[in-house]
PDB file of C-alpha atoms in Angstrom:
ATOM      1  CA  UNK A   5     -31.218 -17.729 -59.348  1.00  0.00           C
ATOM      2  CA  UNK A   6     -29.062 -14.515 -59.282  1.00  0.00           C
ATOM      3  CA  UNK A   7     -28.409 -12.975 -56.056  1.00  0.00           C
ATOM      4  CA  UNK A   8     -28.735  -9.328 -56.094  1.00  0.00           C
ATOM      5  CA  UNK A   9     -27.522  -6.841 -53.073  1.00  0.00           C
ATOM      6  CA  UNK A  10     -29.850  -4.218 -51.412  1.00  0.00           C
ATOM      7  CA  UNK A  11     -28.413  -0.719 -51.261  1.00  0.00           C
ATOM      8  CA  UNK A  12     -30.958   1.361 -49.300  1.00  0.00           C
ATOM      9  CA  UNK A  13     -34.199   2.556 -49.018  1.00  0.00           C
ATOM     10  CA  UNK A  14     -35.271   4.502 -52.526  1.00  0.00           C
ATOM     11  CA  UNK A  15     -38.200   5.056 -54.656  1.00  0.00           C
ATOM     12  CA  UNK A  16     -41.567   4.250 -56.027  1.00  0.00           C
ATOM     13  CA  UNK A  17     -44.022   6.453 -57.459  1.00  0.00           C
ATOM     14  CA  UNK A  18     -46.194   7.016 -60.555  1.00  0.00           C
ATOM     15  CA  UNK A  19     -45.230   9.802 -62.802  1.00  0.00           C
ATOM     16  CA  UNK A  20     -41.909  10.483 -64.542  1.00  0.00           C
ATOM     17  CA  UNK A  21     -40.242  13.368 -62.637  1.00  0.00           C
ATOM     18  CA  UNK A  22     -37.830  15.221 -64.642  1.00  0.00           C
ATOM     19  CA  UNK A  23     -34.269  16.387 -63.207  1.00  0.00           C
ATOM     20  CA  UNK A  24     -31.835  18.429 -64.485  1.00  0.00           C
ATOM     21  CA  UNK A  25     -28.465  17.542 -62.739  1.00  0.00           C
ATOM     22  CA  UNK A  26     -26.128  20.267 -64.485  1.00  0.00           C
ATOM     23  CA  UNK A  27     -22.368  18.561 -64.900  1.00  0.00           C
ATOM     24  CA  UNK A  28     -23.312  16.080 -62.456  1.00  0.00           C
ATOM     25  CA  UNK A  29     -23.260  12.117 -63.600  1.00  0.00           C
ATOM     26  CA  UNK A  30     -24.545   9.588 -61.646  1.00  0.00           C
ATOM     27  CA  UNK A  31     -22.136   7.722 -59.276  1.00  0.00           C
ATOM     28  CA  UNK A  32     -22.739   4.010 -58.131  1.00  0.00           C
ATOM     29  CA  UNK A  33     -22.764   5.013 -55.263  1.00  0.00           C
ATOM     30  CA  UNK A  34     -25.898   7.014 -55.883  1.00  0.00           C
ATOM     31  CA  UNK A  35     -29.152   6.371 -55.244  1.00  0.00           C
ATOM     32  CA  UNK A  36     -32.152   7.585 -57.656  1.00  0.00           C
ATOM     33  CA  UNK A  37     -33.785   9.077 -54.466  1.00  0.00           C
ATOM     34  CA  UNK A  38     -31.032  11.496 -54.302  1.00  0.00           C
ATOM     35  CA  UNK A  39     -32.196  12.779 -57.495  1.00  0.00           C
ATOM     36  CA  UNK A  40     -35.602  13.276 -56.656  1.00  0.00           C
ATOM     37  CA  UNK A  41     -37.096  10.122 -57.203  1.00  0.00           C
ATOM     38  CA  UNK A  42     -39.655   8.419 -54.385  1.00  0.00           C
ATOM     39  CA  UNK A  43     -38.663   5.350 -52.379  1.00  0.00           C
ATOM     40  CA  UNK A  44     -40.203   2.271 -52.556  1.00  0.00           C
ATOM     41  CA  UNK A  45     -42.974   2.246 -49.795  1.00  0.00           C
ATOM     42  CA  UNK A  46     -42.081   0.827 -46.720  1.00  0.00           C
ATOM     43  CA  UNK A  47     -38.743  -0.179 -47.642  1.00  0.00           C
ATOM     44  CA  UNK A  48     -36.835  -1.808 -50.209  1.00  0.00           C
ATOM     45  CA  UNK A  49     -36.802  -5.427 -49.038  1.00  0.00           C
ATOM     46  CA  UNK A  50     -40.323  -6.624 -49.592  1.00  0.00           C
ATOM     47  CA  UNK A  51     -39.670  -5.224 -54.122  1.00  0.00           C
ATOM     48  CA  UNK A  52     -36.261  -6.531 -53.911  1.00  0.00           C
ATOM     49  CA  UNK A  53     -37.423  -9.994 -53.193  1.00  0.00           C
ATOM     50  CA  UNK A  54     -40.377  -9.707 -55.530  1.00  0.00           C
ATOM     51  CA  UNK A  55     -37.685  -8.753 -58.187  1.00  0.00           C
ATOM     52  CA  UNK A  56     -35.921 -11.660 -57.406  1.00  0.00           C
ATOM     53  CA  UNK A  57     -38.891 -13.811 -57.568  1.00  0.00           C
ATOM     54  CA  UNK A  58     -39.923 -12.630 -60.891  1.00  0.00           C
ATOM     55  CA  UNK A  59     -36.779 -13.366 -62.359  1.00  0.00           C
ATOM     56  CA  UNK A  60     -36.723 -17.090 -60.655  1.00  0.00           C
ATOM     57  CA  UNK A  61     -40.268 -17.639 -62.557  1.00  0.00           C
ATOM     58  CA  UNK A  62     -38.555 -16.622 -66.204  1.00  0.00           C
ATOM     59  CA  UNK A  63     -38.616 -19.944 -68.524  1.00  0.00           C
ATOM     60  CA  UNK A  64     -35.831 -21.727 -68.187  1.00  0.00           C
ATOM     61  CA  UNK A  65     -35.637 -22.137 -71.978  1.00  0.00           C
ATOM     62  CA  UNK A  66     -35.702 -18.227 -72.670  1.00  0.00           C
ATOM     63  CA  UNK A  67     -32.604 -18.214 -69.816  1.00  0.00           C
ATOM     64  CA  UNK A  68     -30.742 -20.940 -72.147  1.00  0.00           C
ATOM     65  CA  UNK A  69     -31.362 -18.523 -75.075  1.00  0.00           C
ATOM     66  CA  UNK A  70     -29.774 -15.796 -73.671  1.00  0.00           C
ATOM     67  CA  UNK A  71     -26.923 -17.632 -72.537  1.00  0.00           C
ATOM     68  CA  UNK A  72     -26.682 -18.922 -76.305  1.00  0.00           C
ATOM     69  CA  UNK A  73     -26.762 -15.755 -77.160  1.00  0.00           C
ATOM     70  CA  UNK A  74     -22.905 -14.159 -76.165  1.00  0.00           C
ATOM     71  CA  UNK A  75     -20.618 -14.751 -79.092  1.00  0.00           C
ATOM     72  CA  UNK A  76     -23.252 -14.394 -82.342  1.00  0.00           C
ATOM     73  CA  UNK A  77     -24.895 -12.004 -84.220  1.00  0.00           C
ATOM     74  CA  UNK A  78     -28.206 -11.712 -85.264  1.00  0.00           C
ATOM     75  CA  UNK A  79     -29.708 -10.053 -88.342  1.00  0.00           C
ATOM     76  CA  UNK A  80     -31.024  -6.452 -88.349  1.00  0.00           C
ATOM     77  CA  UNK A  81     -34.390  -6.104 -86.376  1.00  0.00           C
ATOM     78  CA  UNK A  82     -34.047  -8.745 -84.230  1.00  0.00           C
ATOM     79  CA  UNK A  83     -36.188  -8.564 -80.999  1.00  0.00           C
ATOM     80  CA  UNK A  84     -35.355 -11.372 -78.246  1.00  0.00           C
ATOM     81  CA  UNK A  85     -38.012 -12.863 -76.582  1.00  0.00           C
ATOM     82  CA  UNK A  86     -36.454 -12.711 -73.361  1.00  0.00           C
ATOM     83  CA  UNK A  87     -36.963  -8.817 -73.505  1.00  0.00           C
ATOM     84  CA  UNK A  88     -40.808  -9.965 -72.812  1.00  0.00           C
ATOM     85  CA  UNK A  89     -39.865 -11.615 -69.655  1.00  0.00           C
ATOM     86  CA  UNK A  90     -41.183 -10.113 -66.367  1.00  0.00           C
ATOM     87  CA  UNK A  91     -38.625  -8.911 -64.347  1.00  0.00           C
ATOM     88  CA  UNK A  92     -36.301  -8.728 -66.862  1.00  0.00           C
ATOM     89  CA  UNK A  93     -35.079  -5.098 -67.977  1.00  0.00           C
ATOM     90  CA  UNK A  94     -33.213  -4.832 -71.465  1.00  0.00           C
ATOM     91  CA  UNK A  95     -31.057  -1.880 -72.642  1.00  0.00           C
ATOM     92  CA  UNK A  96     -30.534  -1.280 -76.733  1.00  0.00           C
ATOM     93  CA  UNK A  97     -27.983   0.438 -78.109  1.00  0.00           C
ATOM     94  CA  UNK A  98     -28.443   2.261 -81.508  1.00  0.00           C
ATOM     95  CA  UNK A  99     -25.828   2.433 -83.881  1.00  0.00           C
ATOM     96  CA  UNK A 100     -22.662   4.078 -82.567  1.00  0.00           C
ATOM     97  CA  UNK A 101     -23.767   3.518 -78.694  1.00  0.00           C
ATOM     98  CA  UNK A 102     -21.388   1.371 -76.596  1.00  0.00           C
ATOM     99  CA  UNK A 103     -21.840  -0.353 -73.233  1.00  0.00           C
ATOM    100  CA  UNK A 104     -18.993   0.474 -71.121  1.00  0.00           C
ATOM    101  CA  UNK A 105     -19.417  -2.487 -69.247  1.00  0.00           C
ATOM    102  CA  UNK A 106     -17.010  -5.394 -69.225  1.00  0.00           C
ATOM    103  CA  UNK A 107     -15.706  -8.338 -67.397  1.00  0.00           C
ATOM    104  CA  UNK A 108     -15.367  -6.227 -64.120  1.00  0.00           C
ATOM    105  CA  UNK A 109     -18.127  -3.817 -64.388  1.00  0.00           C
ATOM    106  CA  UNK A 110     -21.719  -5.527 -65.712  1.00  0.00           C
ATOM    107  CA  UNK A 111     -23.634  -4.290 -63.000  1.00  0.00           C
ATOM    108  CA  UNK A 112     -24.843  -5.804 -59.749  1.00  0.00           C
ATOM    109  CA  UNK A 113     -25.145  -9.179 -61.592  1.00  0.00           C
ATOM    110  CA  UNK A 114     -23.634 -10.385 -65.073  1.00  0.00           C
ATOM    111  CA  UNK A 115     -25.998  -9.498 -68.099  1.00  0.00           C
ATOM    112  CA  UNK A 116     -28.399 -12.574 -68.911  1.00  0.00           C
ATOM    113  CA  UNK A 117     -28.071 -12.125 -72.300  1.00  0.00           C
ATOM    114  CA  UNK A 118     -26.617  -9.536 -75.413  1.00  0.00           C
ATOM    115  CA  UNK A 119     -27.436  -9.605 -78.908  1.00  0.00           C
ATOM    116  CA  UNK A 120     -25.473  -7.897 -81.387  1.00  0.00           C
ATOM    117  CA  UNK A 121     -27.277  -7.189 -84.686  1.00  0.00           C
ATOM    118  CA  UNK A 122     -25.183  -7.134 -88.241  1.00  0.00           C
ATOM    119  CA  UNK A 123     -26.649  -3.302 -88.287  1.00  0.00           C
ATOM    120  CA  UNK A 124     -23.889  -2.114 -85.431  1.00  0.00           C
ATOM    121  CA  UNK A 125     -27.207  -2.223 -82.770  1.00  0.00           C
ATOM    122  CA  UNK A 126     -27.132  -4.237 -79.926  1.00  0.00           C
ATOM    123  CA  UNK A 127     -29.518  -5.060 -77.127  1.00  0.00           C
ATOM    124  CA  UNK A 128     -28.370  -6.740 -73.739  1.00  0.00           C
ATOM    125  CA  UNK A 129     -30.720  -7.939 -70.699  1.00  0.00           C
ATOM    126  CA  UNK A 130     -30.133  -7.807 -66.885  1.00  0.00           C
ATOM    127  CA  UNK A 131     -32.726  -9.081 -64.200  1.00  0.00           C
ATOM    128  CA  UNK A 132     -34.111  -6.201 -62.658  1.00  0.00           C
ATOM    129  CA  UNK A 133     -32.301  -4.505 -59.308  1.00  0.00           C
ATOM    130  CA  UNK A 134     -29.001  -3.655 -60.917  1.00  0.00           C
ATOM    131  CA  UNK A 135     -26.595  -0.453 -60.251  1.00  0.00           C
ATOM    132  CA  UNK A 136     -25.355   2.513 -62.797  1.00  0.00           C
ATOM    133  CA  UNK A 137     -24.740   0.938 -65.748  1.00  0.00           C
ATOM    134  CA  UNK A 138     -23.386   3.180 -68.457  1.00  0.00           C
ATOM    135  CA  UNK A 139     -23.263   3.739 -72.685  1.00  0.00           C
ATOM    136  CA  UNK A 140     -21.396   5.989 -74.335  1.00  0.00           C
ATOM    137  CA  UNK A 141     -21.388   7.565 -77.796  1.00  0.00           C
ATOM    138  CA  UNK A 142     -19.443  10.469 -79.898  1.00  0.00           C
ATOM    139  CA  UNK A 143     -19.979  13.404 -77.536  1.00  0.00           C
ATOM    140  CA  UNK A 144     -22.372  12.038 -75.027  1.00  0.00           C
ATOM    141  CA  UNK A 145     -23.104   9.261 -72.692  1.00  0.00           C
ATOM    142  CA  UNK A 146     -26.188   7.667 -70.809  1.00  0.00           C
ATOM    143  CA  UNK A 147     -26.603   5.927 -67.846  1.00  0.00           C
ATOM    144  CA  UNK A 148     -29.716   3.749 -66.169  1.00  0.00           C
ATOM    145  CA  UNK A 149     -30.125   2.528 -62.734  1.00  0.00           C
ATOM    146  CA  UNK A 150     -32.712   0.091 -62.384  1.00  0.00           C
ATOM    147  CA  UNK A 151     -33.356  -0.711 -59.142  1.00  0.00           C
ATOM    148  CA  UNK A 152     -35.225   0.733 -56.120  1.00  0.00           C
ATOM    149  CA  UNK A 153     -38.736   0.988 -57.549  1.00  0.00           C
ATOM    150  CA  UNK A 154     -37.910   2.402 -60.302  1.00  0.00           C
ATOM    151  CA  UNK A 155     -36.153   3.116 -63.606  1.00  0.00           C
ATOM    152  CA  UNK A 156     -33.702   6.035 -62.982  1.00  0.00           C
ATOM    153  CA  UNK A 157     -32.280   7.169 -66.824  1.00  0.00           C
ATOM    154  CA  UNK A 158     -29.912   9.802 -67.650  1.00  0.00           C
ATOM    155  CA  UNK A 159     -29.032  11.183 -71.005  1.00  0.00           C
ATOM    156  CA  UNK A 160     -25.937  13.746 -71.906  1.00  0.00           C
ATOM    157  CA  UNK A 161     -24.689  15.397 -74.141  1.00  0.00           C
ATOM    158  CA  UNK A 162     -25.970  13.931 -77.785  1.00  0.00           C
ATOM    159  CA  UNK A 163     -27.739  11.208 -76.408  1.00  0.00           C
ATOM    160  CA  UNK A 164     -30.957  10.014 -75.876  1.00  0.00           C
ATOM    161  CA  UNK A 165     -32.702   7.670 -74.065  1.00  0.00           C
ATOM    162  CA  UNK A 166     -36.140   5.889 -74.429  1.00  0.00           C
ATOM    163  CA  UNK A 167     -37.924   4.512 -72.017  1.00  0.00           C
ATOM    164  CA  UNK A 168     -40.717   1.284 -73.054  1.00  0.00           C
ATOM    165  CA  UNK A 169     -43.184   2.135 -70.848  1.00  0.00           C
ATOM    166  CA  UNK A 170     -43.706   5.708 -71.400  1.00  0.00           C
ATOM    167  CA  UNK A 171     -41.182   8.557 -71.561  1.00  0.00           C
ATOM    168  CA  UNK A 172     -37.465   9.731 -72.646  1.00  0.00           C
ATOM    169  CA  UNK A 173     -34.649  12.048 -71.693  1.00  0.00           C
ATOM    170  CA  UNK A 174     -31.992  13.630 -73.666  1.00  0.00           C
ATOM    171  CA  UNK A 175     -28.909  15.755 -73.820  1.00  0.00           C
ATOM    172  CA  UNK A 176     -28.819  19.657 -74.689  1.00  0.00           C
ATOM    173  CA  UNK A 177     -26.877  18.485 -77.784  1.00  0.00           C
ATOM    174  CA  UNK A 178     -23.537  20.389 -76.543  1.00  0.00           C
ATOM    175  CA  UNK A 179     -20.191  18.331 -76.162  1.00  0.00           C
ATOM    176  CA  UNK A 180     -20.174  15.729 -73.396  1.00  0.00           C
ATOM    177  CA  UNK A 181     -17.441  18.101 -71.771  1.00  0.00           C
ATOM    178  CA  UNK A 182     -19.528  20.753 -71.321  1.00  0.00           C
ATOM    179  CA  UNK A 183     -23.209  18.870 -71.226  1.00  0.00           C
ATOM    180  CA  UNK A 184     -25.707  18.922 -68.351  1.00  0.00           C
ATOM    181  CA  UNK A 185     -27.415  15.273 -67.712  1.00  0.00           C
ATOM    182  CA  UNK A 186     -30.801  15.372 -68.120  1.00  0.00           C
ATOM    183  CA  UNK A 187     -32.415  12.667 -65.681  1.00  0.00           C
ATOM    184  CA  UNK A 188     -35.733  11.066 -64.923  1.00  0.00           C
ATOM    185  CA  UNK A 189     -37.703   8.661 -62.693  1.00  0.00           C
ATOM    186  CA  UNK A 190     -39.802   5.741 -64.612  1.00  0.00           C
ATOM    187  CA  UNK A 191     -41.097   3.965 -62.245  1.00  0.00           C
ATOM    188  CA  UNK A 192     -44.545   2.531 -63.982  1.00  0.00           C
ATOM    189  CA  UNK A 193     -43.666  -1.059 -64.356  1.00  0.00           C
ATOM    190  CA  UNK A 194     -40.390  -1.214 -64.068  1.00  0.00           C
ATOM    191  CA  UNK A 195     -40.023  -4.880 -63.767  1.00  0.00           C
ATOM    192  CA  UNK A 196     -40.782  -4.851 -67.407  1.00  0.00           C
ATOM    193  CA  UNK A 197     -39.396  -1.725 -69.023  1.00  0.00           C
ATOM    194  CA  UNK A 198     -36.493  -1.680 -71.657  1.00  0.00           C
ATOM    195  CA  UNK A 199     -34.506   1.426 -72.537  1.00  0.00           C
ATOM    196  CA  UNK A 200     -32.959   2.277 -75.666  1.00  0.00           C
ATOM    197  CA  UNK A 201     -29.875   4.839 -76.243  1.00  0.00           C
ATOM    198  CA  UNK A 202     -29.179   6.573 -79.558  1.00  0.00           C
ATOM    199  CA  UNK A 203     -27.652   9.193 -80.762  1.00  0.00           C
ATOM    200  CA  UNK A 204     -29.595  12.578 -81.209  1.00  0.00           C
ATOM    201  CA  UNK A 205     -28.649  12.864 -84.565  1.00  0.00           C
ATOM    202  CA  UNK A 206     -29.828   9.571 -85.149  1.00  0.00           C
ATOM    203  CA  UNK A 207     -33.216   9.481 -84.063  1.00  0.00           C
ATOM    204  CA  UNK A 208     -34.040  13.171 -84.280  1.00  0.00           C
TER     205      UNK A 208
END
């Protein structure tokens, strides 16, 4: 079972509340209530350790498959089942969208599982309660923090991001340099929403 740290009290409510944070990008040390989303009611601890329960109930063998899963590729269209999981949050890239992430910076825990498609699209799972993670593409970037009751997603530049369970931000479409980050808070069932990043001119 991954252990998973507890910031600070944040957010949970039940629309998607648009921000428009001009020049600013999230920092890890950020916290989606500081952008206007609600905090989880009556504290964080109680969702943290429901998060971390969820995630203890996955099946084991959908675990093994995404630890099988570092190191191949998959063909075009592939959809892993451990995306379905509760308490399990996945992130796709589109074609020309890249994780920043690496061996020091893969969030609050290491991913649980990335599959890299033969189209250039990848898609890479975390249990939920994670900090900023961060994807980048030609002139714009995205970030998502899932944690804290919620699914806080950002989107500069010529990005955009999708959100499962209802919802999507994106970029004004200028340069990254000169972009404002479009956020917002998506916090209906975020134990089992996925987010996908593409490029504007790509799924426009």
């Amino acid at each position: 079972m991954y252990r998973i740290a507890i910031n600070a009290v944040v957010g949970i409510a039940f629309t998607a509340i648009l921000a428009h944070a001009a020049g600013v990008q999230p920092e890890k040390r950020d916290l989606p209530v500081d952008h206007g989303c609600i905090p989880c009611k009556g504290g964080d601890r109680a969702y943290y350790k429901a998060a971390s329960h969820a995630f203890a109930m996955v099946d084991r063998k959908l675990i093994a498959e995404g630890k099988a899963s570092f190191g191949q590729t998959f063909e075009e269209g592939y959809q892993p089942k451990l995306c379905e999981a509760h308490g399990v949050n996945c992130v796709t890239a589109g074609k020309g969208v890249t994780w920043t992430g690496g061996t020091k910076h893969q969030g609050l825990t290491a991913p649980v599982g990335r599959w890299k498609r033969e189209d250039g699209t990848e898609t890479i799972a975390w249990p939920y309660w994670q900090s900023t993670l961060q994807w980048t593409c030609d002139g714009g970037s995205g970030t998502t923090y899932n944690a804290h009751c919620t699914i806080f997603t950002c989107a500069k530049g010529t990005m955009r991001a999708d959100i499962s369970t209802g919802g999507s931000v994106q970029g004004d479409g200028q340069g990254d340099d000169f972009a404002q980050n479009v956020c917002g808070c998506f916090p209906r069932h975020y134990l089992d929403t996925d987010i996908t990043f593409t490029q504007m001119d790509e799924s426009s």
